[in-house]
XYZ file of C-alpha atoms in Angstrom:
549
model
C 219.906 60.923 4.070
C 218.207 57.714 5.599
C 216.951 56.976 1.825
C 220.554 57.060 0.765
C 222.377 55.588 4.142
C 221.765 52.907 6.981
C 221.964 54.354 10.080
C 225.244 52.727 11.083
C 226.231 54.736 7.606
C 224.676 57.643 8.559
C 226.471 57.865 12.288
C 229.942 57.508 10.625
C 229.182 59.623 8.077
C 228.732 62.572 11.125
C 231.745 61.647 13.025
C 234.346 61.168 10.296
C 234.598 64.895 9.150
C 235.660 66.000 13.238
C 238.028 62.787 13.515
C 239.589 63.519 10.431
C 239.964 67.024 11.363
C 241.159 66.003 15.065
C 244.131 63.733 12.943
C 245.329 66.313 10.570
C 246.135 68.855 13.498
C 247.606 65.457 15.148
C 249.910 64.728 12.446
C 250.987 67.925 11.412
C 251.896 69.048 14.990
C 255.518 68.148 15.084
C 256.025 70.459 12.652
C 253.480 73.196 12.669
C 253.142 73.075 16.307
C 255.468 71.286 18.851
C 254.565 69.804 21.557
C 250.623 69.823 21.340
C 250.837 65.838 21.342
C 251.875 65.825 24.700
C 249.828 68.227 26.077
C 247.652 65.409 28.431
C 244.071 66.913 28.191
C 244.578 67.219 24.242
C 245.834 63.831 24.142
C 242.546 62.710 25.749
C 240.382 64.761 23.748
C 241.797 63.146 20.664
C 241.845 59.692 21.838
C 237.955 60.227 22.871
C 237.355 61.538 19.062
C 238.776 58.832 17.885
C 237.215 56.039 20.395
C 233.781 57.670 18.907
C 234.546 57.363 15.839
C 235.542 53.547 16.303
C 231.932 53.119 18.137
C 229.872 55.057 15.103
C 231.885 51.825 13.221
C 230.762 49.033 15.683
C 228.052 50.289 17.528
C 224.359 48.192 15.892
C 222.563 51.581 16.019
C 219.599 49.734 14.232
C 219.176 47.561 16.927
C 219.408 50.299 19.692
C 216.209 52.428 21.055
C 215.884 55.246 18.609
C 217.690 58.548 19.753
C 220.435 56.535 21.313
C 223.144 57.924 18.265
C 222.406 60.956 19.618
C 224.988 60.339 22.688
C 227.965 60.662 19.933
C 227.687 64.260 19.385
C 226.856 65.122 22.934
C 229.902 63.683 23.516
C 231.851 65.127 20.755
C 230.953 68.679 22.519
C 233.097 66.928 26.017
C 235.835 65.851 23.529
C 236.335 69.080 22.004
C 236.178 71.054 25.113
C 239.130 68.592 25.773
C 240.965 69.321 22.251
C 240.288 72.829 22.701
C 241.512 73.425 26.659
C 244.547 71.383 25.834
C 245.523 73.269 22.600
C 244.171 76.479 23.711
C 247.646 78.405 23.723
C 249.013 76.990 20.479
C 245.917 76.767 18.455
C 243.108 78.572 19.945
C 240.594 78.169 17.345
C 239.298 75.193 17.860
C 236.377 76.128 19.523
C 235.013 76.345 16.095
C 234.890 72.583 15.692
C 231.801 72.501 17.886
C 229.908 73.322 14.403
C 229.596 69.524 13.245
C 228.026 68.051 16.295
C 225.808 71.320 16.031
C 224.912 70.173 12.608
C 224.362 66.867 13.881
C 221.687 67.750 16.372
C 220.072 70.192 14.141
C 219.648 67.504 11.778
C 218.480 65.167 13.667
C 214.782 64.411 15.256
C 215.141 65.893 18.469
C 212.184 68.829 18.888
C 213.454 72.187 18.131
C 214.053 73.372 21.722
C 215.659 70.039 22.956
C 218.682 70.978 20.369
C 219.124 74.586 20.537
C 219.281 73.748 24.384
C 221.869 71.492 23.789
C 223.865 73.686 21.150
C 224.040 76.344 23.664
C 225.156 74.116 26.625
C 227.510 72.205 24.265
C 229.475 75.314 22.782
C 229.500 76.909 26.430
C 231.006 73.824 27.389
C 233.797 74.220 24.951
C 234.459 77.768 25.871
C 233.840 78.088 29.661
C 236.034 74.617 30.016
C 239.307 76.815 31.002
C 237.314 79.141 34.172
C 234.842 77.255 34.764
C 237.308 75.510 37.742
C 238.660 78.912 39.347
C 236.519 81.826 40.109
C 238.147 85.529 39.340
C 236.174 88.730 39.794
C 239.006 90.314 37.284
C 238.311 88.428 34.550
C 234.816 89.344 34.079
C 235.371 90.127 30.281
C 236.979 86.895 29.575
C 233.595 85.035 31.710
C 231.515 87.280 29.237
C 233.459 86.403 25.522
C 232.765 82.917 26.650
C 229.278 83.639 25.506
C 230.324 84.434 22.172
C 230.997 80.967 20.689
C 227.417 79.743 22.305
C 225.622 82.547 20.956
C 226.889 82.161 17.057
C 226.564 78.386 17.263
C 222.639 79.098 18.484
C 222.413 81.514 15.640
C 223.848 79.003 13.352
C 221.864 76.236 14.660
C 218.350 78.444 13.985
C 219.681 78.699 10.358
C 220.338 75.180 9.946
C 217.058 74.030 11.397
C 214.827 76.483 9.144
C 216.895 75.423 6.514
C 216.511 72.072 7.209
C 212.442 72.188 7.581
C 212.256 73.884 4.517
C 214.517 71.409 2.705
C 212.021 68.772 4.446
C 209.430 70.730 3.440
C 210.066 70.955 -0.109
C 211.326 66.924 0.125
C 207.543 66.450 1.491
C 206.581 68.045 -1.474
C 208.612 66.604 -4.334
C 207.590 62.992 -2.704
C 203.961 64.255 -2.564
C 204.216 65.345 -6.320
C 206.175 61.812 -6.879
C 203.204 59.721 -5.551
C 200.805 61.568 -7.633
C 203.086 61.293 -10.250
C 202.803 57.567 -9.846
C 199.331 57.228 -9.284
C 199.087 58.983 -12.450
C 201.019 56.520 -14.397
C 199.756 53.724 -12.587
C 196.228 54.795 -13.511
C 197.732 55.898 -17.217
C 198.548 52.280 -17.368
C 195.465 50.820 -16.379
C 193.769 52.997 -18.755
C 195.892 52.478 -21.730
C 194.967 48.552 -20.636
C 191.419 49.088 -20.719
C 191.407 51.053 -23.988
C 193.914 48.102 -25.420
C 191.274 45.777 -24.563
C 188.578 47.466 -25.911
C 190.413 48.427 -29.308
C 191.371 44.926 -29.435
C 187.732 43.545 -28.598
C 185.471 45.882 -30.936
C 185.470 44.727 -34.347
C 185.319 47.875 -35.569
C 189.135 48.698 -37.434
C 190.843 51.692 -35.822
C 193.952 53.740 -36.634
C 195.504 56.867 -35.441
C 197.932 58.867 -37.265
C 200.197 61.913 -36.940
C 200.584 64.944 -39.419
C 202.957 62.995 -41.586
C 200.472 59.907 -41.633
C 202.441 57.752 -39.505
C 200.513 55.100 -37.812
C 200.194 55.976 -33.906
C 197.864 53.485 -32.869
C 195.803 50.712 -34.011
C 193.974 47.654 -32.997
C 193.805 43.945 -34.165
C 190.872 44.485 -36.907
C 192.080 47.024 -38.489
C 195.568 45.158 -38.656
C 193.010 42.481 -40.262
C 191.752 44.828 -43.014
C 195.812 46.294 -43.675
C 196.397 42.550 -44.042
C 194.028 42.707 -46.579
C 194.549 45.695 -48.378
C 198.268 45.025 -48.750
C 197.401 41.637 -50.551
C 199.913 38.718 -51.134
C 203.184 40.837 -51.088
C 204.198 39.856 -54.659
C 203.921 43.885 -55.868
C 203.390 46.865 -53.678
C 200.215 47.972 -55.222
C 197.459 48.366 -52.419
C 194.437 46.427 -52.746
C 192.047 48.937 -52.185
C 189.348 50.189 -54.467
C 186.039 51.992 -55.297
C 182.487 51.223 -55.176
C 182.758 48.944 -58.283
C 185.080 47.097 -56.155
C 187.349 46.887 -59.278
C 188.923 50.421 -59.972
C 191.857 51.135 -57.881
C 190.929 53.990 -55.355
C 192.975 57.333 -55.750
C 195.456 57.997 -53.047
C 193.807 61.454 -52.431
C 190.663 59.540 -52.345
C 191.679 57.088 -49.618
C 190.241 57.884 -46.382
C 193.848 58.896 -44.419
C 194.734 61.261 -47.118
C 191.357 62.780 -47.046
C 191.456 63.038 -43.138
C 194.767 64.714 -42.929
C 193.532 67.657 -45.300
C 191.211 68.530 -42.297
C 188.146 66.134 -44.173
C 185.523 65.229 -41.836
C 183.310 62.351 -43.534
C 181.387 59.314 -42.922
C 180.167 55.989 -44.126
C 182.453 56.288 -47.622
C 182.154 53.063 -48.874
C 185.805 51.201 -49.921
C 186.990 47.835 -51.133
C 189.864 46.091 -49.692
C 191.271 42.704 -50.945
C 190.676 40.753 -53.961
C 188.613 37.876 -55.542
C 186.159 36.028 -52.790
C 188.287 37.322 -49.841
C 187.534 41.108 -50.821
C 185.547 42.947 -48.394
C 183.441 46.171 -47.921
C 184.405 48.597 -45.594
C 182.374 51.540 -44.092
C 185.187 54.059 -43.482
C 184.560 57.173 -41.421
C 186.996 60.016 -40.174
C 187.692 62.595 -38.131
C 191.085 65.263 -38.089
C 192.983 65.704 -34.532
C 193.574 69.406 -33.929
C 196.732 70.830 -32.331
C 196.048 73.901 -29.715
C 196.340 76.278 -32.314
C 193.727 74.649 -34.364
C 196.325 72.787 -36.781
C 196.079 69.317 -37.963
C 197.900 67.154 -35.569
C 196.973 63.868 -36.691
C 193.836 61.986 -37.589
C 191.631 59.254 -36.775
C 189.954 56.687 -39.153
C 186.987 54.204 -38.476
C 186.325 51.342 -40.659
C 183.661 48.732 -40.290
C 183.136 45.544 -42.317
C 179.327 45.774 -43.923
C 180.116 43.268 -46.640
C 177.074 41.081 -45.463
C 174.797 44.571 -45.212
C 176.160 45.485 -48.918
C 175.210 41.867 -50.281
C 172.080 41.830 -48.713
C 170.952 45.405 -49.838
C 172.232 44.762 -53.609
C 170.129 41.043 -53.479
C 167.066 43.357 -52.059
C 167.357 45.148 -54.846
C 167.739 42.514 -57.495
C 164.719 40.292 -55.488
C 162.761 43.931 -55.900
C 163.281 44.152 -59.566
C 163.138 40.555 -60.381
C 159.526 40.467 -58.637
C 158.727 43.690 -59.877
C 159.018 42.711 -63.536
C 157.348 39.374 -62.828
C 154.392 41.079 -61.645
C 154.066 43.501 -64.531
C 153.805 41.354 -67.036
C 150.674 39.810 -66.140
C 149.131 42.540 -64.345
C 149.300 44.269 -67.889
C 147.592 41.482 -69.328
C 144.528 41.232 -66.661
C 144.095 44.945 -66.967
C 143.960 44.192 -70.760
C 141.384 41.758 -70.923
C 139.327 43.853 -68.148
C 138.929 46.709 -70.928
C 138.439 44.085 -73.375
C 135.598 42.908 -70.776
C 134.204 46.219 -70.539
C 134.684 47.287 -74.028
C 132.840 43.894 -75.736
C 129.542 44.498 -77.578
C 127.659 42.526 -74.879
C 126.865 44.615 -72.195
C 127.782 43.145 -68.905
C 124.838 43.414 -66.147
C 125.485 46.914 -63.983
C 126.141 44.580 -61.422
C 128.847 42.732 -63.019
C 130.203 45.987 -64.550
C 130.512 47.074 -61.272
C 132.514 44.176 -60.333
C 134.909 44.469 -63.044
C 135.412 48.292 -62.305
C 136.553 47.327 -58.691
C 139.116 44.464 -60.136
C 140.182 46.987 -62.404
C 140.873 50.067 -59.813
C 142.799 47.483 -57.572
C 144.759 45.820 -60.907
C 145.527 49.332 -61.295
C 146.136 49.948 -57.941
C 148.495 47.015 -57.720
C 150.677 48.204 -60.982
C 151.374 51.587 -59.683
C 152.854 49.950 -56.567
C 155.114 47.635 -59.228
C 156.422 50.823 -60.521
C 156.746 52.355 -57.245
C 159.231 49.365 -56.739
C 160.956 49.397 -59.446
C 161.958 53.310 -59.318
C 163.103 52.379 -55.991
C 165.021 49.359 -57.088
C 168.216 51.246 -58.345
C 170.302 53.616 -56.751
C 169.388 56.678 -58.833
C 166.564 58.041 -60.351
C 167.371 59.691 -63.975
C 165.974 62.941 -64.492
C 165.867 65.132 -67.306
C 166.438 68.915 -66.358
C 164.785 71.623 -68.634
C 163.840 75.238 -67.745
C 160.810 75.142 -65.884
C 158.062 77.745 -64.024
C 158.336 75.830 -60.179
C 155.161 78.035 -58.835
C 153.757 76.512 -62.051
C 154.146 73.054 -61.027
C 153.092 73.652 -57.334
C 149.755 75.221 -58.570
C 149.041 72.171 -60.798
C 149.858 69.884 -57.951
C 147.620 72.152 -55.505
C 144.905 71.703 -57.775
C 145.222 68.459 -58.485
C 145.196 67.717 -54.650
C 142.033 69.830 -53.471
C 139.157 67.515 -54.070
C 141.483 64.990 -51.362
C 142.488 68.364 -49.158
C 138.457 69.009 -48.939
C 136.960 65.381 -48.284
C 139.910 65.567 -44.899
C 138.696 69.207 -44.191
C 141.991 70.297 -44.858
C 143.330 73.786 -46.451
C 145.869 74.359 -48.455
C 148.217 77.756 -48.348
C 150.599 78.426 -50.843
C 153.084 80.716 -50.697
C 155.605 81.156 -53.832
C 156.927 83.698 -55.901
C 155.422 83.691 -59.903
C 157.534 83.460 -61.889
C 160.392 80.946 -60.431
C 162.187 79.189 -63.410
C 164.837 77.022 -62.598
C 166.265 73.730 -64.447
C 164.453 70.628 -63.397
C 162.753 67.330 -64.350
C 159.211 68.585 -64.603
C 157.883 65.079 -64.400
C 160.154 63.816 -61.071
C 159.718 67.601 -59.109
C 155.517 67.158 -59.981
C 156.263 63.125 -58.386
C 157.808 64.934 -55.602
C 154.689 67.555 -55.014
C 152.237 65.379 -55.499
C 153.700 62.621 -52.677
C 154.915 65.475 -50.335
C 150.989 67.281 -50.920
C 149.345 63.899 -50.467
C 151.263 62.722 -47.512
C 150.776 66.083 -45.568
C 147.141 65.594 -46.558
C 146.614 61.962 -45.719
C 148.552 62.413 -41.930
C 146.319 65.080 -41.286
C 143.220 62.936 -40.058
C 141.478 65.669 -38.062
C 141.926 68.335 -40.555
C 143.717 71.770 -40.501
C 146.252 73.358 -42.419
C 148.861 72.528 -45.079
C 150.959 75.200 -46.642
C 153.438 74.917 -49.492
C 156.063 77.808 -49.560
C 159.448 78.494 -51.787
C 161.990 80.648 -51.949
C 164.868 81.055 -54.094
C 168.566 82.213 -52.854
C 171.341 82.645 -55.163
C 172.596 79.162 -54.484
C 169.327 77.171 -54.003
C 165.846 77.406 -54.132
C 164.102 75.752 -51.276
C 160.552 74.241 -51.018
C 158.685 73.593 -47.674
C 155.539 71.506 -47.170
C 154.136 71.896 -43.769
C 150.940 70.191 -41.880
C 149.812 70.348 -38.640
C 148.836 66.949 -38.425
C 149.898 64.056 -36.166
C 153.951 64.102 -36.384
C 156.224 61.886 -35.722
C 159.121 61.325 -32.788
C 162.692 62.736 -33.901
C 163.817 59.379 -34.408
C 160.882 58.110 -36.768
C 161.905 61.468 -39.034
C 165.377 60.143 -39.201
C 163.962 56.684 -40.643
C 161.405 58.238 -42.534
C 162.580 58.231 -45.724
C 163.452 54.258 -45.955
C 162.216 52.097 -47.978
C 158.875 50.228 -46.747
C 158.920 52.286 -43.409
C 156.156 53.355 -41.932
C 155.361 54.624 -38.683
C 153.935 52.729 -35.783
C 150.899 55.776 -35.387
C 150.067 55.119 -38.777
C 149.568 51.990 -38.438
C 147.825 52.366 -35.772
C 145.520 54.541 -37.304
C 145.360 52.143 -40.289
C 146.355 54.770 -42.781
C 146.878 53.014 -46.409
C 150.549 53.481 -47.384
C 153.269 51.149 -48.929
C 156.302 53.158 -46.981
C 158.072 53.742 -50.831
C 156.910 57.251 -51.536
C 158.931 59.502 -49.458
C 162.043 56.598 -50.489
C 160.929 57.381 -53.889
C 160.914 61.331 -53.247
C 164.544 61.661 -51.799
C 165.808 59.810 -54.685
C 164.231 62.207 -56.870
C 165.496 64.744 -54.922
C 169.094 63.915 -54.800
C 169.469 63.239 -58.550
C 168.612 66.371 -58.975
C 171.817 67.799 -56.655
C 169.594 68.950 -53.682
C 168.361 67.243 -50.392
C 165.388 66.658 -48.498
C 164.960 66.772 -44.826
C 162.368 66.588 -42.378
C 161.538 68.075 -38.867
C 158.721 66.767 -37.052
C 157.033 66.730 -33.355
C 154.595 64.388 -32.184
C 150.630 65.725 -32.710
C 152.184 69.144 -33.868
C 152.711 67.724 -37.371
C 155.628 67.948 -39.783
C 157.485 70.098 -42.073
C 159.490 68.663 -45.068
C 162.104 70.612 -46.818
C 163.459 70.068 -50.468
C 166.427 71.995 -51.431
C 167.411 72.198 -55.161
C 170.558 73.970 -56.799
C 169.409 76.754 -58.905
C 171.398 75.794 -62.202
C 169.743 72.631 -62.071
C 173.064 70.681 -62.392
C 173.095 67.475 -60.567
C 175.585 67.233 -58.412
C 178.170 64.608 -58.605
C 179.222 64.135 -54.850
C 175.231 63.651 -54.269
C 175.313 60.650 -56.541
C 178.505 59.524 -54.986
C 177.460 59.727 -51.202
C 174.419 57.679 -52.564
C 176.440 54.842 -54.391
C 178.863 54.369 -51.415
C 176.263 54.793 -48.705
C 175.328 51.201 -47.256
């Protein structure tokens, strides 16, 4: 009520119900009952009514002490004693009237006591107003129903003023809930301007979609990249394309359509734009799952790595252009050292010995060409045949003994004879041979190496283990880049050029399968190759290689 009203509002609001009631019975009394007008105390009642009523009007309640409205329906009980007393043979009923100022006090602030007390004295006003000036032992029952009103208006008044604490109660309750209901969007609001900010600060593209692929939200980069992708607006083809940055990209290959079929991927490599303003973009994505584990929506990731792309393809062409500048003329050294050694003058031991060393390093130096120029390109081609693995593990076991022995290391293998499955027998023996020697060579204080397969009706799988010095979880994850090599073997100053276990994945993924490696510092390492058993080289391998940046 004081939300809605002022209190001047309020205090007219109260009185007007009994006033109006007080003039109704006034105007209809020349017909429906004569005479009650000039009945005096009546007359007085009414005019006091209406008097109040005219005061609730005036009256600056705001100004007054609080509690001071509270006078009006104390009064109101006086004034309808009046009413009552005065119409009390032609309309004796009236009593009943008592029931607004009731309300009113009930209502109001006053403690719970202070207006039942009231209530009661108030009604038994009303009703004892006709005896309470003469003093007759005979009308004992009449003293006694003047208890009746009093005692119905207290009952009434309890009702009201549970009712009304509840109804406060439950008002405490909805404004609680309505604070926290505003705190909550207040702090919704700050959030969503915090996230806005930070969408609109990263510079990585983001976009949120729904089940039909409607955009939900997005942020200034990726607005960038749509920009781009939608080119100059003369035709509605989308710019967007493959890895050769010139074949339009499928729609079921984009990365929303892929997302909303419940596709979780990363780093898939796209093109977006044309001619010099075209750029690469490392796309990731992840589906948004309803409560009953339905797509609801997705959201993609894309990241510009045009720089990273350009610098990794001129790597690569700086690798091969060096590569096959070196090999020409390493070739020809090597050529006239045999001619050197091979003339029908006999070089001095001691220069023969000379020429053997320049040799071993020329040597030395052209295997590490080669090493960079298998690692150049983004595939390795193999040649798959039928082959006996546990064939090509013994040979590579053999050929790596004399090394296992002068490091005081063993070597365990454990594989079933015959396993035939279709492989390069060339690139799996590279592959042996750099897993044997590297388990051998990080193994400075000796101990044991073991080479186990096992075949599954899917895969076969092919574990080299050592127990030698290991590497950190996050050197295993770099291990198998390109000129990387670990800071304790360097430390230990253990030759390497960081391109063998580069070179060994390769192999390993043109062939369909993956490598991976699990490691813990001074507890050594275990590497494990996993080829399909057809031998068929899988086309989403190559794929994740080509668009991997």
């Amino acid at each position: 009520m004081a939300r809605r009203f002022t209190i001047e509002g309020a205090v007219v609001l109260y009185q007007a119900p009994l006033s109006l009631i007080v003039v109704v019975l006034a105007v209809t009394s020349p017909v429906l009952r004569p005479g009650l007008m000039s009945n005096r105390t009546f007359e007085l009642g009414f005019s006091m009514i209406l008097l109040l009523l005219a005061l609730s009007v005036v009256v600056p309640w705001r100004e007054l002490p609080r509690g001071s409205l509270l006078i009006v329906p104390i009064l109101d009980f006086v004034a309808i004693a009046m009413v009552r007393n005065g119409a009390l043979e032609k309309q004796p009923a009236l009593g009943v009237l008592v029931i607004f100022p009731v309300l009113w006090l009930m209502r109001s602030s006053l403690p719970t006591w202070a207006a039942l007390a009231l209530t009661f004295l108030g009604s038994l006003l009303v009703t004892a107003w006709p005896v309470m000036m003469t003093f007759d032992p005979s009308l004992v029952q009449t003293y006694l129903g003047v208890l009746l009103l009093p005692i119905v208006m207290l009952c009434i008044a309890v009702t009201v003023r549970v009712m009304s604490l509840n109804a406060r109660a439950r008002e405490l309750e909805i404004e609680r809930k309505d604070r926290e209901l505003n705190e909550l969007l207040r702090a919704a609001i700050d959030r969503e301007r915090v996230l806005t900010a930070i969408l609109n600060t990263v510079d990585v593209g983001l976009t949120a979609v729904d089940a039909q692929g409607n955009t939900t939200l997005t942020n200034r980069q990726q607005e960038l990249f749509n920009r781009l992708s939608a080119g100059n607006g003369d035709d509605d083809r989308a710019h967007v394309f493959g890895v050769d940055r010139v074949t339009p990209l499928p729609t079921d290959r984009r990365p929303i359509y892929r997302a909303l079929t419940g596709e979780t991927f990363a780093d898939q490599l796209i093109w977006v734009g044309e001619g010099h303003a075209q750029r690469a973009l490392s796309t990731a994505a992840r589906p948004i799952k309803d409560a009953d584990g339905g797509i609801a929506g997705a959201l993609i990731a894309c990241s510009d790595v045009t720089e990273l792309v350009e610098a990794v393809s001129a790597k690569d062409v700086f690798i091969s252009n060096i590569s096959h500048e070196f090999h020409a003329p390493l070739t020809s050294v090597l050529g006239y050292l045999e001619l050197v050694l091979e003339d029908e003058h006999q070089l001095p031991p001691h220069l023969k010995g000379y020429v053997d060393v320049a040799g071993r390093n020329a040597e030395r130096v052209l295997h590490l060409v080669a090493d960079l120029l298998s690692t150049a390109g983004d595939r390795v081609r193999v040649h798959p045949r039928p082959v006996d693995l546990s064939a090509l593990i013994e040979m590579s076991v053999r050929s790596n003994r004399l090394r296992a022995k002068k490091n005081g290391v063993k070597l365990r293998t454990e594989a079933t004879s015959p396993l035939w499955t279709l492989i390069d027998p060339v690139r799996i023996s590279q592959v042996l041979d750099n897993l044997l020697s590297n388990a051998i060579k990080y193994s400075p204080d000796g101990g044991l190496v073991s080479i186990r397969a096992e075949e599954t009706e899917s895969a076969i799988s092919l574990h080299v283990e050592d127990r030698g010095m290991g590497m950190t979880e996050q050197e295993a994850q770099q291990v198998f880049s390109r000129f990387y090599r670990t800071p304790g073997a360097r430390r230990a100053h253990i030759d390497g050029s960081g391109l063998g276990l580069a070179i060994t994945k390769s192999i390993v993924e043109s062939h369909g399968g993956y490598i991976e490696c699990v490691s813990s510092p001074g507890k050594g390492s275990r590497f494990t190759v996993t080829l399909p058993v057809n031998g068929e080289v899988s086309h989403m391998s190559q794929g994740t290689m080509e668009e991997s940046v």
